[in-house]
CSV table of C-alpha atoms in Angstrom, one decimal:
chain,number,residue,atom,x,y,z
A,1,MET,CA,-3.1,34.0,9.2
A,2,GLN,CA,-4.7,32.7,6.1
A,3,ILE,CA,-2.6,30.1,4.3
A,4,PRO,CA,-1.8,31.3,0.8
A,5,PHE,CA,-2.7,28.1,-1.0
A,6,SER,CA,-2.7,29.7,-4.5
A,7,GLU,CA,0.7,31.2,-4.0
A,8,ILE,CA,2.1,27.9,-2.7
A,9,PHE,CA,0.6,25.9,-5.5
A,10,SER,CA,1.9,28.1,-8.2
A,11,SER,CA,5.4,28.6,-6.6
A,12,VAL,CA,6.2,25.1,-5.3
A,13,GLU,CA,6.9,21.9,-7.2
A,14,LYS,CA,6.8,19.4,-4.4
A,15,ILE,CA,6.2,18.9,-0.7
A,16,ILE,CA,8.9,17.5,1.5
A,17,LEU,CA,8.7,16.0,5.0
A,18,ASP,CA,12.3,14.8,5.2
A,19,SER,CA,14.8,17.7,5.4
A,20,ARG,CA,17.6,15.4,4.1
A,21,GLU,CA,16.0,15.3,0.7
A,22,ASP,CA,16.5,17.7,-2.2
A,23,CYS,CA,14.2,20.6,-1.1
A,24,ARG,CA,14.7,22.9,-4.1
A,25,LYS,CA,11.4,24.5,-5.2
A,26,GLY,CA,9.8,22.7,-2.3
A,27,LEU,CA,7.5,23.3,0.7
A,28,PHE,CA,9.0,21.8,3.8
A,29,VAL,CA,6.4,20.6,6.4
A,30,PRO,CA,8.0,19.8,9.8
A,31,ILE,CA,6.0,17.2,11.7
A,32,LYS,CA,6.1,16.8,15.5
A,33,GLY,CA,6.4,13.1,16.2
A,34,GLU,CA,6.8,11.0,19.3
A,35,LYS,CA,10.6,10.9,18.9
A,36,GLN,CA,11.5,13.9,16.7
A,37,ASP,CA,10.2,17.4,16.1
A,38,GLY,CA,10.7,18.3,12.5
A,39,HIS,CA,11.0,22.0,13.4
A,40,ARG,CA,14.6,21.2,14.5
A,41,PHE,CA,15.4,20.5,10.9
A,42,ILE,CA,14.1,23.6,9.3
A,43,PRO,CA,17.6,25.1,8.8
A,44,MET,CA,18.7,21.8,7.1
A,45,ALA,CA,15.7,22.0,4.8
A,46,ILE,CA,16.5,25.6,3.9
A,47,GLU,CA,20.1,24.6,3.2
A,48,HIS,CA,18.8,21.9,0.9
A,49,GLY,CA,16.7,24.5,-1.1
A,50,ALA,CA,13.3,24.8,0.6
A,51,SER,CA,11.6,28.0,-0.4
A,52,PHE,CA,8.4,27.7,1.7
A,53,ILE,CA,8.1,26.5,5.3
A,54,PHE,CA,5.0,25.6,7.4
A,55,THR,CA,5.8,26.2,11.0
A,56,GLU,CA,4.0,26.0,14.4
A,57,GLU,CA,6.8,27.9,16.1
A,58,ASP,CA,8.2,31.4,16.0
A,59,CYS,CA,10.7,31.6,13.1
A,60,SER,CA,11.3,35.4,13.2
A,61,GLU,CA,15.0,34.9,13.7
A,62,LEU,CA,15.3,32.4,10.9
A,63,SER,CA,13.3,34.7,8.8
A,64,LYS,CA,15.9,37.5,9.3
A,65,GLN,CA,18.7,35.0,8.5
A,66,TYR,CA,16.9,33.7,5.4
A,67,PRO,CA,14.9,36.6,3.9
A,68,ASP,CA,14.2,34.8,0.6
A,69,VAL,CA,12.4,31.9,2.4
A,70,ARG,CA,8.6,32.2,3.0
A,71,PHE,CA,7.7,31.1,6.5
A,72,ILE,CA,4.0,30.4,6.9
A,73,PRO,CA,2.8,30.2,10.6
A,74,VAL,CA,0.1,27.6,11.1
A,75,GLU,CA,-1.6,26.1,14.3
A,76,SER,CA,-0.9,22.6,13.1
A,77,THR,CA,1.5,21.6,10.3
A,78,ILE,CA,-0.5,18.3,9.8
A,79,ASP,CA,-3.8,20.2,9.5
A,80,ALA,CA,-2.2,22.7,7.1
A,81,LEU,CA,-0.7,19.9,5.0
A,82,GLN,CA,-4.1,18.3,4.7
A,83,ALA,CA,-5.8,21.6,3.9
A,84,LEU,CA,-3.3,22.1,1.1
A,85,GLY,CA,-4.1,18.7,-0.2
A,86,GLY,CA,-7.8,19.5,-0.2
A,87,TYR,CA,-7.0,22.7,-2.1
A,88,ALA,CA,-5.0,20.8,-4.7
A,89,ARG,CA,-7.8,18.3,-5.1
A,90,SER,CA,-10.2,21.2,-5.8
A,91,LEU,CA,-8.0,22.2,-8.8
A,92,TYR,CA,-7.9,18.8,-10.3
A,93,SER,CA,-10.2,18.3,-13.3
A,94,GLY,CA,-9.8,14.5,-13.9
A,95,LEU,CA,-11.4,11.4,-12.5
A,96,VAL,CA,-10.2,10.1,-9.1
A,97,ILE,CA,-10.2,6.4,-8.4
A,98,GLY,CA,-9.5,5.5,-4.8
A,99,VAL,CA,-8.4,2.1,-3.7
A,100,THR,CA,-8.6,0.8,-0.1
A,101,GLY,CA,-8.8,-2.6,1.7
A,102,SER,CA,-6.9,-4.7,4.2
A,103,VAL,CA,-4.4,-6.1,1.8
A,104,GLY,CA,-3.5,-5.8,-1.9
A,105,LYS,CA,-4.2,-2.0,-2.2
A,106,THR,CA,-0.9,-1.2,-3.9
A,107,THR,CA,-0.9,-4.0,-6.4
A,108,THR,CA,-4.6,-3.4,-7.3
A,109,ARG,CA,-3.9,0.3,-7.7
A,110,ALA,CA,-1.0,-0.4,-10.0
A,111,MET,CA,-2.9,-2.9,-12.0
A,112,ILE,CA,-5.8,-0.5,-12.5
A,113,ALA,CA,-3.4,2.3,-13.5
A,114,LYS,CA,-1.6,0.0,-16.0
A,115,ALA,CA,-4.8,-1.1,-17.7
A,116,LEU,CA,-6.3,2.4,-18.0
A,117,SER,CA,-3.0,3.9,-19.2
A,118,MET,CA,-3.3,2.0,-22.5
A,119,GLU,CA,-5.8,4.7,-23.6
A,120,LYS,CA,-5.7,7.4,-21.0
A,121,SER,CA,-3.1,9.6,-19.3
A,122,VAL,CA,-3.0,8.2,-15.8
A,123,PHE,CA,-1.4,9.4,-12.5
A,124,GLU,CA,-1.0,7.0,-9.6
A,125,THR,CA,0.2,7.2,-6.0
A,126,LYS,CA,4.0,7.2,-5.8
A,127,GLY,CA,5.4,4.5,-3.5
A,128,ASN,CA,3.3,4.2,-0.4
A,129,ALA,CA,2.0,7.8,0.1
A,130,ASN,CA,-1.5,6.8,1.2
A,131,SER,CA,-1.8,8.0,4.8
A,132,GLN,CA,-2.7,11.2,6.7
A,133,LEU,CA,0.7,12.6,5.7
A,134,GLY,CA,1.2,10.9,2.4
A,135,LEU,CA,-2.2,11.4,0.8
A,136,PRO,CA,-2.1,15.2,0.8
A,137,ILE,CA,1.3,15.0,-0.9
A,138,THR,CA,-0.2,12.6,-3.5
A,139,LEU,CA,-3.1,15.0,-4.1
A,140,PHE,CA,-0.7,17.9,-4.6
A,141,SER,CA,1.3,16.0,-7.2
A,142,MET,CA,-1.9,14.7,-8.8
A,143,ALA,CA,-3.1,18.3,-9.3
A,144,LYS,CA,0.3,19.4,-10.6
A,145,GLU,CA,0.4,16.7,-13.3
A,146,ASN,CA,-3.4,17.0,-14.0
A,147,LYS,CA,-3.8,13.8,-16.0
A,148,GLU,CA,-7.1,12.5,-17.2
A,149,ILE,CA,-7.4,9.8,-14.5
A,150,SER,CA,-5.7,9.4,-11.1
A,151,VAL,CA,-5.6,6.1,-9.3
A,152,ILE,CA,-4.7,6.7,-5.7
A,153,GLU,CA,-4.4,4.6,-2.6
A,154,LEU,CA,-6.0,5.3,0.8
A,155,GLY,CA,-4.6,3.4,3.8
A,156,ILE,CA,-5.5,3.5,7.5
A,157,SER,CA,-4.3,1.9,10.7
A,158,ILE,CA,-6.3,3.8,13.4
A,159,PRO,CA,-10.0,4.9,13.8
A,160,GLY,CA,-10.8,8.3,12.3
A,161,GLU,CA,-7.9,8.2,9.8
A,162,MET,CA,-10.0,7.5,6.7
A,163,HIS,CA,-12.4,10.3,7.5
A,164,ARG,CA,-9.5,12.8,7.4
A,165,ILE,CA,-8.0,11.6,4.1
A,166,ALA,CA,-11.2,10.7,2.2
A,167,SER,CA,-12.8,14.0,2.9
A,168,ILE,CA,-10.1,15.8,1.0
A,169,ALA,CA,-9.6,13.1,-1.7
A,170,SER,CA,-13.3,13.1,-2.8
A,171,CYS,CA,-13.0,9.9,-4.8
A,172,ASP,CA,-15.3,9.6,-7.9
A,173,ILE,CA,-14.8,5.8,-7.9
A,174,ALA,CA,-14.0,3.8,-4.7
A,175,VAL,CA,-12.5,0.3,-4.8
A,176,PHE,CA,-12.3,-2.2,-2.0
A,177,THR,CA,-9.9,-5.1,-2.3
A,178,ASN,CA,-11.1,-7.0,0.8
A,179,ILE,CA,-11.7,-6.8,4.6
A,180,GLY,CA,-9.1,-9.0,6.3
A,181,SER,CA,-7.1,-9.3,9.5
A,182,ALA,CA,-4.6,-6.5,8.9
A,183,HIS,CA,-4.6,-3.7,11.5
A,184,LEU,CA,-6.8,-5.6,14.0
A,185,GLU,CA,-4.5,-4.4,16.7
A,186,ASN,CA,-6.1,-0.9,16.5
A,187,LEU,CA,-9.4,-1.6,14.7
A,188,LYS,CA,-10.2,-4.7,16.8
A,189,THR,CA,-12.7,-6.4,14.4
A,190,LYS,CA,-13.3,-6.9,10.7
A,191,GLU,CA,-16.6,-5.1,11.0
A,192,ASN,CA,-14.9,-2.1,12.5
A,193,THR,CA,-12.4,-2.2,9.7
A,194,CYS,CA,-15.2,-2.2,7.1
A,195,PHE,CA,-16.9,0.7,8.8
A,196,GLU,CA,-13.8,2.8,9.1
A,197,LYS,CA,-12.8,2.2,5.5
A,198,MET,CA,-16.3,3.0,4.2
A,199,HIS,CA,-15.5,6.6,5.0
A,200,ILE,CA,-13.8,6.5,1.6
A,201,LEU,CA,-17.2,7.6,0.2
A,202,GLU,CA,-16.9,11.0,1.9
A,203,GLY,CA,-16.0,14.1,0.1
A,204,ASN,CA,-17.4,16.9,-2.1
A,205,GLN,CA,-18.4,14.7,-5.0
A,206,LYS,CA,-22.1,14.5,-5.9
A,207,GLU,CA,-22.0,11.0,-7.2
A,208,VAL,CA,-19.7,8.0,-6.3
A,209,SER,CA,-19.3,4.6,-7.8
A,210,LEU,CA,-18.3,1.8,-5.4
A,211,TYR,CA,-16.7,-1.5,-6.5
A,212,LEU,CA,-16.8,-4.4,-3.9
A,213,PRO,CA,-15.5,-7.9,-4.2
A,214,LYS,CA,-18.4,-10.3,-4.3
A,215,LYS,CA,-16.7,-13.2,-2.6
A,216,ASP,CA,-15.6,-11.1,0.5
A,217,ALA,CA,-17.6,-12.4,3.5
A,218,ILE,CA,-18.4,-8.9,4.7
A,219,LEU,CA,-18.3,-6.6,1.6
A,220,GLY,CA,-20.2,-9.2,-0.5
A,221,GLN,CA,-23.3,-8.9,1.8
A,222,LEU,CA,-23.6,-5.1,1.6
A,223,THR,CA,-26.5,-3.4,-0.1
A,224,GLU,CA,-27.0,0.3,-1.0
A,225,GLU,CA,-29.4,0.5,1.9
A,226,LYS,CA,-26.9,-0.9,4.4
A,227,ILE,CA,-24.2,1.5,3.0
A,228,ARG,CA,-26.5,4.5,3.3
A,229,ASP,CA,-27.3,3.6,6.9
A,230,MET,CA,-23.6,4.0,7.7
A,231,GLY,CA,-24.1,7.7,7.1
A,232,PHE,CA,-21.2,8.5,4.8
A,233,LEU,CA,-23.1,9.2,1.6
A,234,GLY,CA,-25.3,12.2,2.5
A,235,GLU,CA,-27.2,13.2,-0.6
A,236,LYS,CA,-24.7,11.6,-3.0
A,237,LYS,CA,-25.9,9.2,-5.7
A,238,LEU,CA,-24.3,5.8,-5.2
A,239,ASN,CA,-23.5,3.4,-8.1
A,240,LEU,CA,-22.8,0.0,-6.5
A,241,PHE,CA,-21.0,-2.7,-8.3
A,242,PHE,CA,-19.8,-6.2,-7.2
A,243,TYR,CA,-16.8,-7.6,-9.1
A,244,GLU,CA,-15.6,-11.2,-9.4
A,245,LYS,CA,-13.7,-13.3,-11.9
A,246,GLN,CA,-16.0,-13.9,-14.9
A,247,GLU,CA,-13.6,-14.8,-17.6
A,248,GLU,CA,-10.0,-16.0,-18.1
A,249,ILE,CA,-7.8,-12.9,-18.2
A,250,PRO,CA,-4.2,-13.7,-19.3
A,251,LEU,CA,-1.8,-12.4,-16.7
A,252,SER,CA,2.0,-12.4,-16.3
A,253,VAL,CA,1.6,-12.7,-12.5
A,254,PRO,CA,-0.1,-15.8,-11.1
A,255,GLY,CA,-2.6,-16.1,-8.2
A,256,GLU,CA,-6.3,-15.8,-7.5
A,257,HIS,CA,-5.7,-12.4,-5.8
A,258,MET,CA,-4.1,-11.2,-9.0
A,259,GLU,CA,-7.1,-12.4,-11.0
A,260,ASP,CA,-9.4,-10.5,-8.6
A,261,ASN,CA,-7.3,-7.3,-9.2
A,262,ALA,CA,-7.6,-7.8,-12.9
A,263,SER,CA,-11.3,-8.3,-12.7
A,264,VAL,CA,-11.9,-4.9,-11.0
A,265,ALA,CA,-9.5,-3.2,-13.4
A,266,MET,CA,-11.4,-4.6,-16.3
A,267,ALA,CA,-14.8,-3.7,-14.9
A,268,ILE,CA,-13.7,-0.1,-14.3
A,269,GLY,CA,-12.1,0.2,-17.7
A,270,LEU,CA,-15.2,-1.1,-19.5
A,271,SER,CA,-17.5,1.2,-17.4
A,272,LEU,CA,-15.4,4.2,-18.7
A,273,GLY,CA,-15.9,3.0,-22.3
A,274,LEU,CA,-12.3,1.9,-22.9
A,275,ASN,CA,-11.4,-0.8,-25.4
A,276,LYS,CA,-11.5,-4.3,-24.0
A,277,GLN,CA,-8.5,-5.5,-26.0
A,278,LYS,CA,-6.4,-2.5,-24.9
A,279,LEU,CA,-7.3,-3.3,-21.3
A,280,LEU,CA,-6.3,-6.9,-21.7
A,281,GLN,CA,-3.0,-5.9,-23.2
A,282,GLY,CA,-2.3,-3.6,-20.2
A,283,LEU,CA,-3.1,-6.3,-17.7
A,284,LEU,CA,-0.9,-8.8,-19.5
A,285,GLU,CA,2.0,-6.3,-19.5
A,286,PHE,CA,1.7,-5.9,-15.7
A,287,GLN,CA,4.7,-7.6,-14.2
A,288,GLY,CA,4.1,-7.1,-10.5
A,289,LEU,CA,5.8,-4.8,-8.0
A,290,LYS,CA,9.0,-5.1,-6.0
A,291,GLY,CA,8.4,-6.8,-2.7
A,292,ARG,CA,4.8,-7.6,-3.7
A,293,GLY,CA,5.0,-10.8,-5.7
A,294,GLY,CA,7.6,-9.8,-8.2
A,295,ARG,CA,9.9,-12.6,-9.6
A,296,LEU,CA,13.7,-12.7,-9.3
A,297,SER,CA,16.3,-15.3,-10.3
A,298,THR,CA,19.9,-16.0,-9.7
A,299,ASP,CA,22.6,-16.9,-12.2
A,300,ASP,CA,22.6,-20.5,-11.1
A,301,GLY,CA,18.8,-21.0,-11.4
A,302,ILE,CA,17.4,-20.3,-8.0
A,303,LEU,CA,14.0,-18.6,-8.4
A,304,ILE,CA,12.5,-16.2,-5.9
A,305,ILE,CA,9.0,-14.8,-5.3
A,306,ASP,CA,9.6,-11.6,-3.5
A,307,ASP,CA,6.5,-10.9,-1.5
A,308,SER,CA,8.5,-9.5,1.4
A,309,TYR,CA,7.0,-6.0,1.7
A,310,ASN,CA,4.2,-6.9,4.1
A,311,ALA,CA,2.0,-9.7,5.4
A,312,SER,CA,-1.4,-10.6,6.9
A,313,PRO,CA,-3.0,-14.0,7.2
A,314,ASP,CA,-5.1,-13.5,4.1
A,315,SER,CA,-2.2,-12.3,1.9
A,316,MET,CA,0.1,-15.0,3.3
A,317,LYS,CA,-2.4,-17.7,2.4
A,318,ALA,CA,-2.7,-16.2,-1.1
A,319,SER,CA,1.0,-16.2,-1.6
A,320,LEU,CA,1.4,-19.8,-0.4
A,321,LYS,CA,-1.2,-20.9,-2.9
A,322,VAL,CA,0.8,-19.2,-5.6
A,323,LEU,CA,3.9,-21.1,-4.5
A,324,ALA,CA,2.1,-24.4,-4.3
A,325,SER,CA,0.6,-24.0,-7.8
A,326,GLU,CA,3.9,-23.3,-9.5
A,327,GLU,CA,5.1,-25.9,-11.9
A,328,GLY,CA,8.6,-26.9,-12.9
A,329,ALA,CA,10.5,-26.1,-9.7
A,330,LYS,CA,12.6,-28.9,-8.1
A,331,ARG,CA,11.6,-27.8,-4.6
A,332,LYS,CA,9.2,-25.2,-3.2
A,333,ILE,CA,10.5,-23.5,-0.1
A,334,ALA,CA,8.5,-21.1,2.0
A,335,VAL,CA,10.4,-18.4,4.0
A,336,LEU,CA,7.8,-16.9,6.3
A,337,GLY,CA,8.2,-14.3,9.1
A,338,ASP,CA,6.1,-12.6,11.8
A,339,MET,CA,2.9,-10.9,10.8
A,340,ASN,CA,2.4,-7.8,12.9
A,341,GLU,CA,-0.5,-5.6,14.0
A,342,LEU,CA,-2.9,-8.5,14.3
A,343,GLY,CA,-4.1,-7.7,17.9
A,344,ASP,CA,-4.8,-10.2,20.7
A,345,ASN,CA,-5.2,-13.2,18.5
A,346,GLU,CA,-1.8,-12.9,16.7
A,347,ILE,CA,-0.5,-16.3,17.9
A,348,ALA,CA,-3.7,-18.0,16.7
A,349,TYR,CA,-3.3,-16.4,13.3
A,350,HIS,CA,0.2,-17.7,12.9
A,351,ARG,CA,-0.8,-21.2,13.9
A,352,GLU,CA,-3.6,-20.9,11.3
A,353,ILE,CA,-1.0,-20.5,8.6
A,354,GLY,CA,0.7,-23.7,9.8
A,355,GLU,CA,-2.6,-25.6,9.6
A,356,PHE,CA,-3.1,-24.2,6.2
A,357,LEU,CA,0.3,-25.3,5.1
A,358,LYS,CA,-0.4,-28.9,5.9
A,359,SER,CA,-2.6,-29.3,2.8
A,360,LEU,CA,-0.1,-27.7,0.4
A,361,PRO,CA,2.7,-29.4,-1.6
A,362,ILE,CA,5.5,-27.3,0.0
A,363,ASP,CA,8.9,-29.0,0.4
A,364,ALA,CA,10.6,-26.9,3.1
A,365,LEU,CA,9.7,-24.2,5.6
A,366,PHE,CA,12.0,-21.6,7.2
A,367,THR,CA,10.5,-19.1,9.7
A,368,LEU,CA,11.8,-15.8,11.1
A,369,GLY,CA,10.8,-14.4,14.5
A,370,LYS,CA,9.0,-15.8,17.6
A,371,LYS,CA,5.6,-15.5,16.1
A,372,GLY,CA,6.8,-17.0,12.8
A,373,GLU,CA,8.0,-20.0,14.8
A,374,GLU,CA,4.4,-20.7,15.7
A,375,ILE,CA,3.8,-21.5,12.0
A,376,ARG,CA,6.3,-24.3,12.2
A,377,LYS,CA,4.9,-25.5,15.6
A,378,ALA,CA,1.4,-25.7,14.1
A,379,MET,CA,2.6,-28.1,11.4
A,380,GLY,CA,2.6,-30.8,14.0
A,381,GLU,CA,3.5,-34.3,12.7
A,382,LYS,CA,3.8,-32.9,9.2
A,383,LEU,CA,6.8,-30.8,10.2
A,384,LEU,CA,8.7,-29.8,7.0
A,385,PRO,CA,12.5,-29.7,6.5
A,386,GLY,CA,13.9,-26.2,7.4
A,387,THR,CA,14.2,-24.4,10.7
A,388,ALA,CA,13.0,-21.6,12.9
A,389,CYS,CA,15.3,-18.6,12.9
A,390,PHE,CA,15.4,-15.5,15.1
A,391,SER,CA,17.7,-13.1,13.2
A,392,LEU,CA,18.4,-12.2,9.5
A,393,GLU,CA,21.9,-13.5,9.8
A,394,GLU,CA,20.8,-16.9,11.2
A,395,LEU,CA,18.2,-17.2,8.4
A,396,SER,CA,20.7,-16.2,5.7
A,397,ILE,CA,23.1,-18.9,6.9
A,398,ALA,CA,20.4,-21.6,7.1
A,399,LEU,CA,19.1,-20.9,3.6
A,400,GLU,CA,22.6,-20.8,2.1
A,401,LYS,CA,23.2,-24.3,3.4
A,402,GLU,CA,19.9,-25.5,2.0
A,403,ILE,CA,19.1,-23.9,-1.3
A,404,LYS,CA,20.1,-25.4,-4.7
A,405,PRO,CA,19.6,-24.5,-8.4
A,406,GLY,CA,16.0,-25.2,-9.4
A,407,ASP,CA,14.5,-24.3,-6.1
A,408,LEU,CA,11.7,-21.8,-5.8
A,409,LEU,CA,11.6,-19.7,-2.7
A,410,LEU,CA,8.7,-17.5,-1.4
A,411,PHE,CA,9.6,-14.7,1.0
A,412,LYS,CA,6.7,-13.3,3.0
A,413,ALA,CA,6.6,-11.3,6.3
A,414,SER,CA,5.7,-7.9,7.7
A,415,ASN,CA,7.9,-5.2,6.4
A,416,SER,CA,9.5,-4.5,9.7
A,417,LEU,CA,11.4,-7.8,9.6
A,418,SER,CA,13.4,-6.6,6.6
A,419,LEU,CA,13.2,-9.9,4.9
A,420,SER,CA,14.2,-8.2,1.7
A,421,LYS,CA,17.8,-8.1,3.1
A,422,VAL,CA,18.0,-11.9,3.0
A,423,ILE,CA,16.9,-11.8,-0.7
A,424,GLN,CA,19.6,-9.3,-1.4
A,425,GLU,CA,22.1,-11.5,0.4
A,426,ILE,CA,21.1,-14.6,-1.7
A,427,ARG,CA,21.3,-12.7,-5.0
A,428,SER,CA,24.7,-11.2,-4.1
A,429,LYS,CA,26.1,-14.7,-3.5
A,430,HIS,CA,24.5,-16.3,-6.5
A,431,CYS,CA,24.6,-13.5,-9.1
A,432,SER,CA,27.7,-12.2,-10.8
A,433,PRO,CA,28.3,-8.4,-10.4
A,434,LYS,CA,26.9,-6.3,-13.2
């Protein structure tokens, strides 16, 4: 059966993967995972208002029970979802800017969107919808809103994933943040990571502009000839740009990595003919994102850098440099946890952070997890005050005994450690109810 893309697009306002959500005027796509089969939750999605359903299973009995619901049989709900995303992309008339890289994708995407939105109507990826399942949903919403420019995020963790999502995204402009150590568990080497992510050039577009960071050890050495040899361009015209910090751009969020983000946002904006002062204004107004370097404070003057959403060796070093460069804090305290998905050399990467810390003016170090403990061990004779903790509760108790007004705390770890819960605990104890 042919999937009625046009009917779905005109009748449906959103795509839902979680049957517990508000499904009214929505298409529910049940996904068969390792632990759960979403088809079990089709009745719940219908009860929550879903009007269209993709299904790999026979739903004839449900169809009799719910005659107003449109059941669409498909061989694979994931393939059908991605095909719908590709159809939505074909309807979109604006410019698509795709952002990828090992770390910093979300912040870079948000900063570019903020800068361009000073003069243009801009759509951007909501939350973290950048994967095989999330990207088609992003493209559907993008086409529905049909703004002048869309800044979307493309993330991968396994080989072949970028090919699937980039071929339907058809980015007009592609941006790389860096090639780092994230996801080496599956991709093995940085060179493999670069090759996999370069699939972002695929799609139906006849011309693509590619922005690469000049200081990146791998990306900075690429040429158009080397990129064409990878085989992703076909007959497309390639406009290749290398970006780097060229002038002082005033920002509200500190850090060299933020300056790099601002540089590529400025470069893209100027290439689109936008006003430089408007771009600068947008970049200055950017305040960071929750869990990605945003600033928090307590009523009694404890300051927090919340970078708890995720971590890799490169991003952890960047965050530590931000902490070290801060002025005015009585003490600078690093709260660091396990970095996951780093492959066979994960212990060495954690010890590398400890070695890096030796040269920084940090006053105390608390770690969470067995791998995080390796950071403290690597400090050697320069072991800082603090302790290694192995549960959120243990860490919360240890920090509560230590922290004082005027302290500045950096929180950084892989998202699976839920370090944000410790931040919430601190704020609940040191902030009055609102």
